[in-house]
Amino acid sequence: MSKQELRDAGLKVTSPRVSILHLLEQRKNAHMTAEEIYKTLLAAGDEIGLATIYRVLSQFEEAGLVTRHNFEEGKSVFERNRGGHHDHMVCLDTGKVIEFVNEDIERLQHAVAEAQGYDLDGHSMVLFVRPKPKS
């Protein structure tokens, strides 16, 4: 993450923006709520208000720096937008989010859209899973 990246996105470089983006950069494959970001930054000594975190995350989303997901009702999680596409699995027991890419699924989604007379412009797929019982 660079301060130039914030400038390139049309955002002023501020301490809260740098701290939040840096945290999301550090946490590879992390999907964090605004509250989790708040608690993590607070524990690290960054006193950034929760309202500021929500505002910055909205700005980042609009600028394409983060992606918002709503895996559970009323709960948004954010991840750093690193380009490229991936899908998600969410463990219903633990809440853990697992990223994956499957070329067979991607091809099938395009084929389904084409069979219906459409070109696929994008998609979001989330699989809700539970660990297999141990035998």
CSV table of N, CA and C in Angstrom, one decimal:
chain,number,residue,atom,x,y,z
A,1,MET,N,0.9,-1.2,0.0
A,1,MET,CA,0.0,0.0,0.0
A,1,MET,C,0.9,1.2,0.0
A,2,SER,N,0.5,2.2,-0.8
A,2,SER,CA,1.3,3.4,-0.8
A,2,SER,C,0.3,4.6,-0.7
A,3,LYS,N,0.9,5.7,-0.2
A,3,LYS,CA,0.1,6.9,-0.1
A,3,LYS,C,-0.3,7.4,-1.5
A,4,GLN,N,0.6,7.0,-2.5
A,4,GLN,CA,0.2,7.4,-3.9
A,4,GLN,C,-1.0,6.7,-4.3
A,5,GLU,N,-1.3,5.5,-3.8
A,5,GLU,CA,-2.5,4.7,-4.2
A,5,GLU,C,-3.7,5.5,-3.7
A,6,LEU,N,-3.6,6.1,-2.5
A,6,LEU,CA,-4.8,6.9,-2.1
A,6,LEU,C,-5.0,8.1,-2.9
A,7,ARG,N,-3.9,8.7,-3.3
A,7,ARG,CA,-3.9,9.9,-4.1
A,7,ARG,C,-4.5,9.5,-5.5
A,8,ASP,N,-4.0,8.4,-6.1
A,8,ASP,CA,-4.5,8.0,-7.4
A,8,ASP,C,-6.0,7.7,-7.3
A,9,ALA,N,-6.5,7.3,-6.2
A,9,ALA,CA,-7.9,7.0,-6.0
A,9,ALA,C,-8.7,8.3,-5.8
A,10,GLY,N,-8.0,9.4,-5.7
A,10,GLY,CA,-8.7,10.7,-5.5
A,10,GLY,C,-9.0,11.0,-4.1
A,11,LEU,N,-8.3,10.3,-3.2
A,11,LEU,CA,-8.5,10.5,-1.8
A,11,LEU,C,-7.3,11.2,-1.1
A,12,LYS,N,-7.6,12.1,-0.2
A,12,LYS,CA,-6.6,12.8,0.6
A,12,LYS,C,-5.9,11.8,1.5
A,13,VAL,N,-4.6,11.9,1.6
A,13,VAL,CA,-3.8,11.0,2.5
A,13,VAL,C,-4.0,11.5,4.0
A,14,THR,N,-4.7,10.7,4.8
A,14,THR,CA,-5.0,11.0,6.2
A,14,THR,C,-4.5,9.8,7.0
A,15,SER,N,-4.3,10.1,8.3
A,15,SER,CA,-3.8,9.0,9.2
A,15,SER,C,-4.8,7.9,9.3
A,16,PRO,N,-6.1,8.2,9.4
A,16,PRO,CA,-7.1,7.1,9.5
A,16,PRO,C,-7.1,6.2,8.2
A,17,ARG,N,-7.1,6.9,7.1
A,17,ARG,CA,-7.1,6.1,5.8
A,17,ARG,C,-5.9,5.2,5.7
A,18,VAL,N,-4.7,5.8,6.0
A,18,VAL,CA,-3.5,5.0,5.9
A,18,VAL,C,-3.5,3.8,6.9
A,19,SER,N,-4.0,4.0,8.1
A,19,SER,CA,-4.1,3.0,9.1
A,19,SER,C,-5.0,1.9,8.7
A,20,ILE,N,-6.2,2.2,8.2
A,20,ILE,CA,-7.2,1.2,7.8
A,20,ILE,C,-6.7,0.4,6.6
A,21,LEU,N,-6.2,1.1,5.6
A,21,LEU,CA,-5.7,0.4,4.4
A,21,LEU,C,-4.5,-0.5,4.7
A,22,HIS,N,-3.6,0.0,5.5
A,22,HIS,CA,-2.5,-0.8,5.9
A,22,HIS,C,-2.9,-2.0,6.7
A,23,LEU,N,-3.9,-1.9,7.5
A,23,LEU,CA,-4.4,-3.1,8.3
A,23,LEU,C,-4.9,-4.1,7.3
A,24,LEU,N,-5.8,-3.7,6.3
A,24,LEU,CA,-6.3,-4.6,5.3
A,24,LEU,C,-5.3,-5.2,4.4
A,25,GLU,N,-4.2,-4.5,4.2
A,25,GLU,CA,-3.1,-5.0,3.4
A,25,GLU,C,-2.4,-6.1,4.2
A,26,GLN,N,-2.1,-5.9,5.4
A,26,GLN,CA,-1.4,-6.8,6.3
A,26,GLN,C,-2.2,-8.1,6.4
A,27,ARG,N,-3.5,-8.1,6.4
A,27,ARG,CA,-4.3,-9.2,6.7
A,27,ARG,C,-4.7,-9.8,5.3
A,28,LYS,N,-3.8,-10.6,4.7
A,28,LYS,CA,-4.1,-11.2,3.5
A,28,LYS,C,-5.3,-12.1,3.6
A,29,ASN,N,-6.2,-12.1,2.7
A,29,ASN,CA,-7.4,-12.9,2.6
A,29,ASN,C,-8.3,-12.6,3.9
A,30,ALA,N,-8.1,-11.5,4.5
A,30,ALA,CA,-9.0,-11.1,5.6
A,30,ALA,C,-10.3,-10.5,5.2
A,31,HIS,N,-11.3,-10.9,5.9
A,31,HIS,CA,-12.7,-10.3,5.6
A,31,HIS,C,-13.1,-9.8,7.0
A,32,MET,N,-12.9,-8.5,7.2
A,32,MET,CA,-13.1,-7.9,8.5
A,32,MET,C,-14.4,-7.0,8.5
A,33,THR,N,-15.1,-7.0,9.6
A,33,THR,CA,-16.2,-6.0,9.8
A,33,THR,C,-15.6,-4.7,10.2
A,34,ALA,N,-16.3,-3.6,10.2
A,34,ALA,CA,-15.9,-2.3,10.6
A,34,ALA,C,-15.5,-2.4,12.1
A,35,GLU,N,-16.3,-3.1,12.9
A,35,GLU,CA,-16.1,-3.3,14.3
A,35,GLU,C,-14.8,-4.0,14.6
A,36,GLU,N,-14.5,-5.0,13.8
A,36,GLU,CA,-13.2,-5.8,14.0
A,36,GLU,C,-12.0,-4.8,13.6
A,37,ILE,N,-12.2,-4.0,12.6
A,37,ILE,CA,-11.1,-3.1,12.2
A,37,ILE,C,-10.9,-2.1,13.4
A,38,TYR,N,-12.0,-1.6,13.9
A,38,TYR,CA,-12.0,-0.7,15.0
A,38,TYR,C,-11.2,-1.3,16.2
A,39,LYS,N,-11.6,-2.5,16.6
A,39,LYS,CA,-11.0,-3.1,17.8
A,39,LYS,C,-9.5,-3.4,17.6
A,40,THR,N,-9.2,-3.8,16.4
A,40,THR,CA,-7.8,-4.1,16.0
A,40,THR,C,-6.9,-2.9,16.1
A,41,LEU,N,-7.4,-1.8,15.5
A,41,LEU,CA,-6.7,-0.5,15.5
A,41,LEU,C,-6.6,0.0,16.9
A,42,LEU,N,-7.7,-0.1,17.7
A,42,LEU,CA,-7.7,0.4,19.1
A,42,LEU,C,-6.6,-0.3,19.9
A,43,ALA,N,-6.6,-1.6,19.7
A,43,ALA,CA,-5.6,-2.5,20.5
A,43,ALA,C,-4.2,-2.1,20.1
A,44,ALA,N,-4.0,-1.6,18.8
A,44,ALA,CA,-2.7,-1.2,18.4
A,44,ALA,C,-2.3,0.2,18.7
A,45,GLY,N,-3.3,0.9,19.4
A,45,GLY,CA,-3.0,2.3,19.9
A,45,GLY,C,-3.5,3.3,18.9
A,46,ASP,N,-4.2,2.9,17.8
A,46,ASP,CA,-4.8,3.9,16.9
A,46,ASP,C,-6.2,4.2,17.4
A,47,GLU,N,-6.4,5.5,17.8
A,47,GLU,CA,-7.7,5.8,18.3
A,47,GLU,C,-8.5,6.5,17.2
A,48,ILE,N,-9.1,5.7,16.4
A,48,ILE,CA,-10.0,6.1,15.3
A,48,ILE,C,-11.4,5.7,15.6
A,49,GLY,N,-12.3,6.7,15.5
A,49,GLY,CA,-13.7,6.4,15.9
A,49,GLY,C,-14.4,5.5,14.9
A,50,LEU,N,-15.3,4.7,15.4
A,50,LEU,CA,-16.1,3.8,14.6
A,50,LEU,C,-16.8,4.5,13.4
A,51,ALA,N,-17.3,5.6,13.6
A,51,ALA,CA,-18.0,6.4,12.6
A,51,ALA,C,-17.0,6.7,11.5
A,52,THR,N,-15.8,7.1,11.8
A,52,THR,CA,-14.7,7.4,10.9
A,52,THR,C,-14.4,6.2,10.1
A,53,ILE,N,-14.3,5.0,10.7
A,53,ILE,CA,-14.0,3.8,10.0
A,53,ILE,C,-15.1,3.4,9.0
A,54,TYR,N,-16.3,3.6,9.4
A,54,TYR,CA,-17.4,3.3,8.4
A,54,TYR,C,-17.3,4.3,7.2
A,55,ARG,N,-17.0,5.5,7.5
A,55,ARG,CA,-16.9,6.6,6.4
A,55,ARG,C,-15.8,6.2,5.5
A,56,VAL,N,-14.6,5.9,6.1
A,56,VAL,CA,-13.4,5.6,5.3
A,56,VAL,C,-13.7,4.3,4.4
A,57,LEU,N,-14.3,3.3,5.0
A,57,LEU,CA,-14.6,2.1,4.3
A,57,LEU,C,-15.5,2.4,3.1
A,58,SER,N,-16.5,3.2,3.3
A,58,SER,CA,-17.4,3.6,2.2
A,58,SER,C,-16.6,4.3,1.1
A,59,GLN,N,-15.7,5.2,1.5
A,59,GLN,CA,-14.9,5.9,0.5
A,59,GLN,C,-14.0,4.9,-0.2
A,60,PHE,N,-13.4,4.0,0.5
A,60,PHE,CA,-12.6,3.0,-0.1
A,60,PHE,C,-13.3,2.1,-1.1
A,61,GLU,N,-14.6,1.8,-0.7
A,61,GLU,CA,-15.4,0.9,-1.6
A,61,GLU,C,-15.7,1.7,-2.9
A,62,GLU,N,-16.1,2.9,-2.7
A,62,GLU,CA,-16.4,3.8,-3.9
A,62,GLU,C,-15.2,3.9,-4.8
A,63,ALA,N,-14.0,4.0,-4.2
A,63,ALA,CA,-12.8,4.2,-5.0
A,63,ALA,C,-12.2,2.9,-5.5
A,64,GLY,N,-12.9,1.7,-5.2
A,64,GLY,CA,-12.4,0.4,-5.6
A,64,GLY,C,-11.2,-0.1,-4.9
A,65,LEU,N,-10.9,0.4,-3.7
A,65,LEU,CA,-9.8,-0.1,-2.9
A,65,LEU,C,-10.2,-1.3,-2.1
A,66,VAL,N,-11.5,-1.4,-1.7
A,66,VAL,CA,-12.0,-2.5,-0.9
A,66,VAL,C,-13.3,-3.0,-1.5
A,67,THR,N,-13.6,-4.2,-1.2
A,67,THR,CA,-14.8,-4.8,-1.6
A,67,THR,C,-15.7,-5.1,-0.4
A,68,ARG,N,-16.9,-4.8,-0.4
A,68,ARG,CA,-17.9,-5.1,0.7
A,68,ARG,C,-18.6,-6.4,0.3
A,69,HIS,N,-18.8,-7.3,1.3
A,69,HIS,CA,-19.6,-8.5,1.1
A,69,HIS,C,-20.6,-8.5,2.3
A,70,ASN,N,-21.7,-9.1,2.0
A,70,ASN,CA,-22.7,-9.3,3.0
A,70,ASN,C,-23.0,-10.8,3.1
A,71,PHE,N,-22.2,-11.5,3.8
A,71,PHE,CA,-22.3,-12.9,3.9
A,71,PHE,C,-23.4,-13.3,4.8
A,72,GLU,N,-23.6,-12.5,5.9
A,72,GLU,CA,-24.7,-12.8,6.8
A,72,GLU,C,-25.6,-11.6,6.9
A,73,GLU,N,-26.8,-11.8,7.2
A,73,GLU,CA,-27.8,-10.7,7.3
A,73,GLU,C,-27.3,-9.6,8.2
A,74,GLY,N,-27.3,-8.4,7.7
A,74,GLY,CA,-27.0,-7.2,8.5
A,74,GLY,C,-25.5,-7.1,8.8
A,75,LYS,N,-24.6,-8.0,8.3
A,75,LYS,CA,-23.2,-7.9,8.7
A,75,LYS,C,-22.4,-7.8,7.4
A,76,SER,N,-21.7,-6.6,7.2
A,76,SER,CA,-20.9,-6.4,6.1
A,76,SER,C,-19.4,-6.7,6.5
A,77,VAL,N,-18.7,-7.3,5.6
A,77,VAL,CA,-17.3,-7.5,5.8
A,77,VAL,C,-16.6,-6.9,4.6
A,78,PHE,N,-15.3,-6.5,4.9
A,78,PHE,CA,-14.6,-5.8,3.9
A,78,PHE,C,-13.3,-6.5,3.6
A,79,GLU,N,-12.8,-6.6,2.4
A,79,GLU,CA,-11.5,-7.1,2.0
A,79,GLU,C,-10.9,-6.2,1.0
A,80,ARG,N,-9.6,-6.2,1.1
A,80,ARG,CA,-8.7,-5.4,0.2
A,80,ARG,C,-9.0,-5.9,-1.2
A,81,ASN,N,-9.3,-5.0,-2.1
A,81,ASN,CA,-9.5,-5.3,-3.6
A,81,ASN,C,-8.1,-5.4,-4.2
A,82,ARG,N,-7.7,-6.6,-4.5
A,82,ARG,CA,-6.4,-6.8,-5.1
A,82,ARG,C,-6.5,-7.1,-6.6
A,83,GLY,N,-7.7,-7.0,-7.2
A,83,GLY,CA,-7.9,-7.3,-8.6
A,83,GLY,C,-8.1,-8.8,-8.7
A,84,GLY,N,-8.5,-9.2,-9.8
A,84,GLY,CA,-8.7,-10.7,-10.0
A,84,GLY,C,-10.0,-11.1,-9.3
A,85,HIS,N,-10.6,-12.2,-9.8
A,85,HIS,CA,-11.8,-12.7,-9.3
A,85,HIS,C,-11.6,-13.9,-8.4
A,86,HIS,N,-12.4,-14.0,-7.4
A,86,HIS,CA,-12.5,-15.2,-6.5
A,86,HIS,C,-13.9,-15.3,-5.9
A,87,ASP,N,-14.2,-16.5,-5.5
A,87,ASP,CA,-15.5,-16.8,-4.8
A,87,ASP,C,-15.2,-17.1,-3.4
A,88,HIS,N,-16.3,-17.3,-2.6
A,88,HIS,CA,-16.2,-17.5,-1.2
A,88,HIS,C,-17.0,-18.6,-0.7
A,89,MET,N,-16.5,-19.3,0.4
A,89,MET,CA,-17.2,-20.2,1.2
A,89,MET,C,-17.2,-19.6,2.6
A,90,VAL,N,-18.3,-19.7,3.3
A,90,VAL,CA,-18.4,-19.3,4.7
A,90,VAL,C,-18.8,-20.4,5.5
A,91,CYS,N,-18.0,-20.7,6.5
A,91,CYS,CA,-18.3,-21.8,7.5
A,91,CYS,C,-19.4,-21.3,8.4
A,92,LEU,N,-20.5,-22.0,8.4
A,92,LEU,CA,-21.7,-21.7,9.3
A,92,LEU,C,-21.4,-21.9,10.8
A,93,ASP,N,-20.4,-22.8,11.1
A,93,ASP,CA,-20.1,-23.0,12.5
A,93,ASP,C,-19.1,-22.0,13.1
A,94,THR,N,-18.2,-21.6,12.3
A,94,THR,CA,-17.1,-20.7,12.8
A,94,THR,C,-17.1,-19.2,12.2
A,95,GLY,N,-17.8,-19.1,11.1
A,95,GLY,CA,-17.8,-17.8,10.4
A,95,GLY,C,-16.6,-17.5,9.6
A,96,LYS,N,-15.7,-18.5,9.5
A,96,LYS,CA,-14.5,-18.4,8.7
A,96,LYS,C,-14.9,-18.2,7.2
A,97,VAL,N,-14.2,-17.3,6.5
A,97,VAL,CA,-14.4,-17.1,5.1
A,97,VAL,C,-13.2,-17.7,4.4
A,98,ILE,N,-13.5,-18.6,3.4
A,98,ILE,CA,-12.5,-19.2,2.6
A,98,ILE,C,-12.6,-18.7,1.2
A,99,GLU,N,-11.5,-18.2,0.6
A,99,GLU,CA,-11.6,-17.8,-0.8
A,99,GLU,C,-11.2,-19.0,-1.7
A,100,PHE,N,-11.8,-19.0,-2.9
A,100,PHE,CA,-11.4,-20.1,-3.8
A,100,PHE,C,-11.6,-19.6,-5.3
A,101,VAL,N,-10.9,-20.2,-6.2
A,101,VAL,CA,-11.1,-20.0,-7.6
A,101,VAL,C,-11.3,-21.4,-8.2
A,102,ASN,N,-12.3,-21.6,-9.0
A,102,ASN,CA,-12.5,-22.9,-9.7
A,102,ASN,C,-12.9,-22.6,-11.1
A,103,GLU,N,-12.0,-23.0,-12.0
A,103,GLU,CA,-12.2,-22.7,-13.5
A,103,GLU,C,-13.4,-23.4,-14.0
A,104,ASP,N,-13.7,-24.6,-13.5
A,104,ASP,CA,-14.9,-25.3,-14.0
A,104,ASP,C,-16.2,-24.6,-13.7
A,105,ILE,N,-16.3,-24.1,-12.5
A,105,ILE,CA,-17.5,-23.3,-12.1
A,105,ILE,C,-17.6,-22.0,-12.9
A,106,GLU,N,-16.4,-21.3,-13.2
A,106,GLU,CA,-16.4,-20.1,-14.0
A,106,GLU,C,-17.0,-20.4,-15.4
A,107,ARG,N,-16.5,-21.5,-16.0
A,107,ARG,CA,-16.9,-21.8,-17.3
A,107,ARG,C,-18.4,-22.2,-17.3
A,108,LEU,N,-18.9,-22.9,-16.3
A,108,LEU,CA,-20.3,-23.3,-16.3
A,108,LEU,C,-21.2,-22.0,-16.1
A,109,GLN,N,-20.8,-21.1,-15.3
A,109,GLN,CA,-21.6,-19.8,-15.2
A,109,GLN,C,-21.7,-19.1,-16.5
A,110,HIS,N,-20.6,-19.0,-17.3
A,110,HIS,CA,-20.7,-18.4,-18.6
A,110,HIS,C,-21.6,-19.1,-19.5
A,111,ALA,N,-21.5,-20.5,-19.5
A,111,ALA,CA,-22.3,-21.3,-20.3
A,111,ALA,C,-23.8,-21.1,-20.0
A,112,VAL,N,-24.1,-21.1,-18.7
A,112,VAL,CA,-25.5,-20.9,-18.3
A,112,VAL,C,-26.1,-19.5,-18.8
A,113,ALA,N,-25.3,-18.5,-18.6
A,113,ALA,CA,-25.7,-17.2,-19.1
A,113,ALA,C,-25.9,-17.2,-20.6
A,114,GLU,N,-25.0,-17.8,-21.3
A,114,GLU,CA,-25.1,-17.8,-22.8
A,114,GLU,C,-26.3,-18.6,-23.2
A,115,ALA,N,-26.5,-19.7,-22.6
A,115,ALA,CA,-27.7,-20.6,-22.9
A,115,ALA,C,-29.0,-19.8,-22.8
A,116,GLN,N,-29.0,-18.8,-21.9
A,116,GLN,CA,-30.2,-18.0,-21.7
A,116,GLN,C,-30.2,-16.7,-22.6
A,117,GLY,N,-29.1,-16.6,-23.4
A,117,GLY,CA,-29.1,-15.5,-24.3
A,117,GLY,C,-28.4,-14.2,-23.7
A,118,TYR,N,-27.5,-14.4,-22.8
A,118,TYR,CA,-26.8,-13.3,-22.1
A,118,TYR,C,-25.3,-13.5,-22.1
A,119,ASP,N,-24.6,-12.4,-22.0
A,119,ASP,CA,-23.2,-12.4,-21.7
A,119,ASP,C,-23.0,-12.1,-20.3
A,120,LEU,N,-22.2,-12.9,-19.6
A,120,LEU,CA,-22.0,-12.8,-18.1
A,120,LEU,C,-21.1,-11.6,-17.9
A,121,ASP,N,-21.5,-10.6,-17.2
A,121,ASP,CA,-20.8,-9.4,-16.9
A,121,ASP,C,-20.1,-9.5,-15.5
A,122,GLY,N,-20.5,-10.3,-14.7
A,122,GLY,CA,-19.9,-10.5,-13.4
A,122,GLY,C,-20.8,-11.4,-12.5
A,123,HIS,N,-20.3,-11.8,-11.4
A,123,HIS,CA,-21.1,-12.6,-10.5
A,123,HIS,C,-20.5,-12.6,-9.1
A,124,SER,N,-21.3,-13.0,-8.1
A,124,SER,CA,-20.9,-13.2,-6.8
A,124,SER,C,-21.4,-14.5,-6.3
A,125,MET,N,-20.5,-15.4,-5.9
A,125,MET,CA,-21.0,-16.7,-5.4
A,125,MET,C,-20.5,-16.9,-4.0
A,126,VAL,N,-21.4,-17.3,-3.1
A,126,VAL,CA,-21.0,-17.7,-1.8
A,126,VAL,C,-21.6,-19.0,-1.4
A,127,LEU,N,-20.7,-19.9,-1.0
A,127,LEU,CA,-21.2,-21.3,-0.6
A,127,LEU,C,-21.2,-21.2,1.0
A,128,PHE,N,-22.3,-21.6,1.6
A,128,PHE,CA,-22.3,-21.7,3.0
A,128,PHE,C,-22.1,-23.2,3.4
A,129,VAL,N,-21.1,-23.4,4.2
A,129,VAL,CA,-20.6,-24.8,4.4
A,129,VAL,C,-20.5,-25.1,5.9
A,130,ARG,N,-20.5,-26.4,6.2
A,130,ARG,CA,-20.1,-26.9,7.6
A,130,ARG,C,-19.1,-28.0,7.4
A,131,PRO,N,-18.2,-28.1,8.4
A,131,PRO,CA,-17.2,-29.2,8.4
A,131,PRO,C,-17.9,-30.5,8.3
A,132,LYS,N,-17.3,-31.4,7.5
A,132,LYS,CA,-17.8,-32.8,7.4
A,132,LYS,C,-17.6,-33.4,8.8
A,133,PRO,N,-18.6,-34.2,9.2
A,133,PRO,CA,-18.5,-34.9,10.5
A,133,PRO,C,-17.4,-35.9,10.4
A,134,LYS,N,-16.7,-36.1,11.5
A,134,LYS,CA,-15.6,-37.1,11.6
A,134,LYS,C,-16.2,-38.5,11.7
A,135,SER,N,-15.6,-39.4,10.9
A,135,SER,CA,-16.2,-40.8,10.9
A,135,SER,C,-15.5,-41.6,12.0
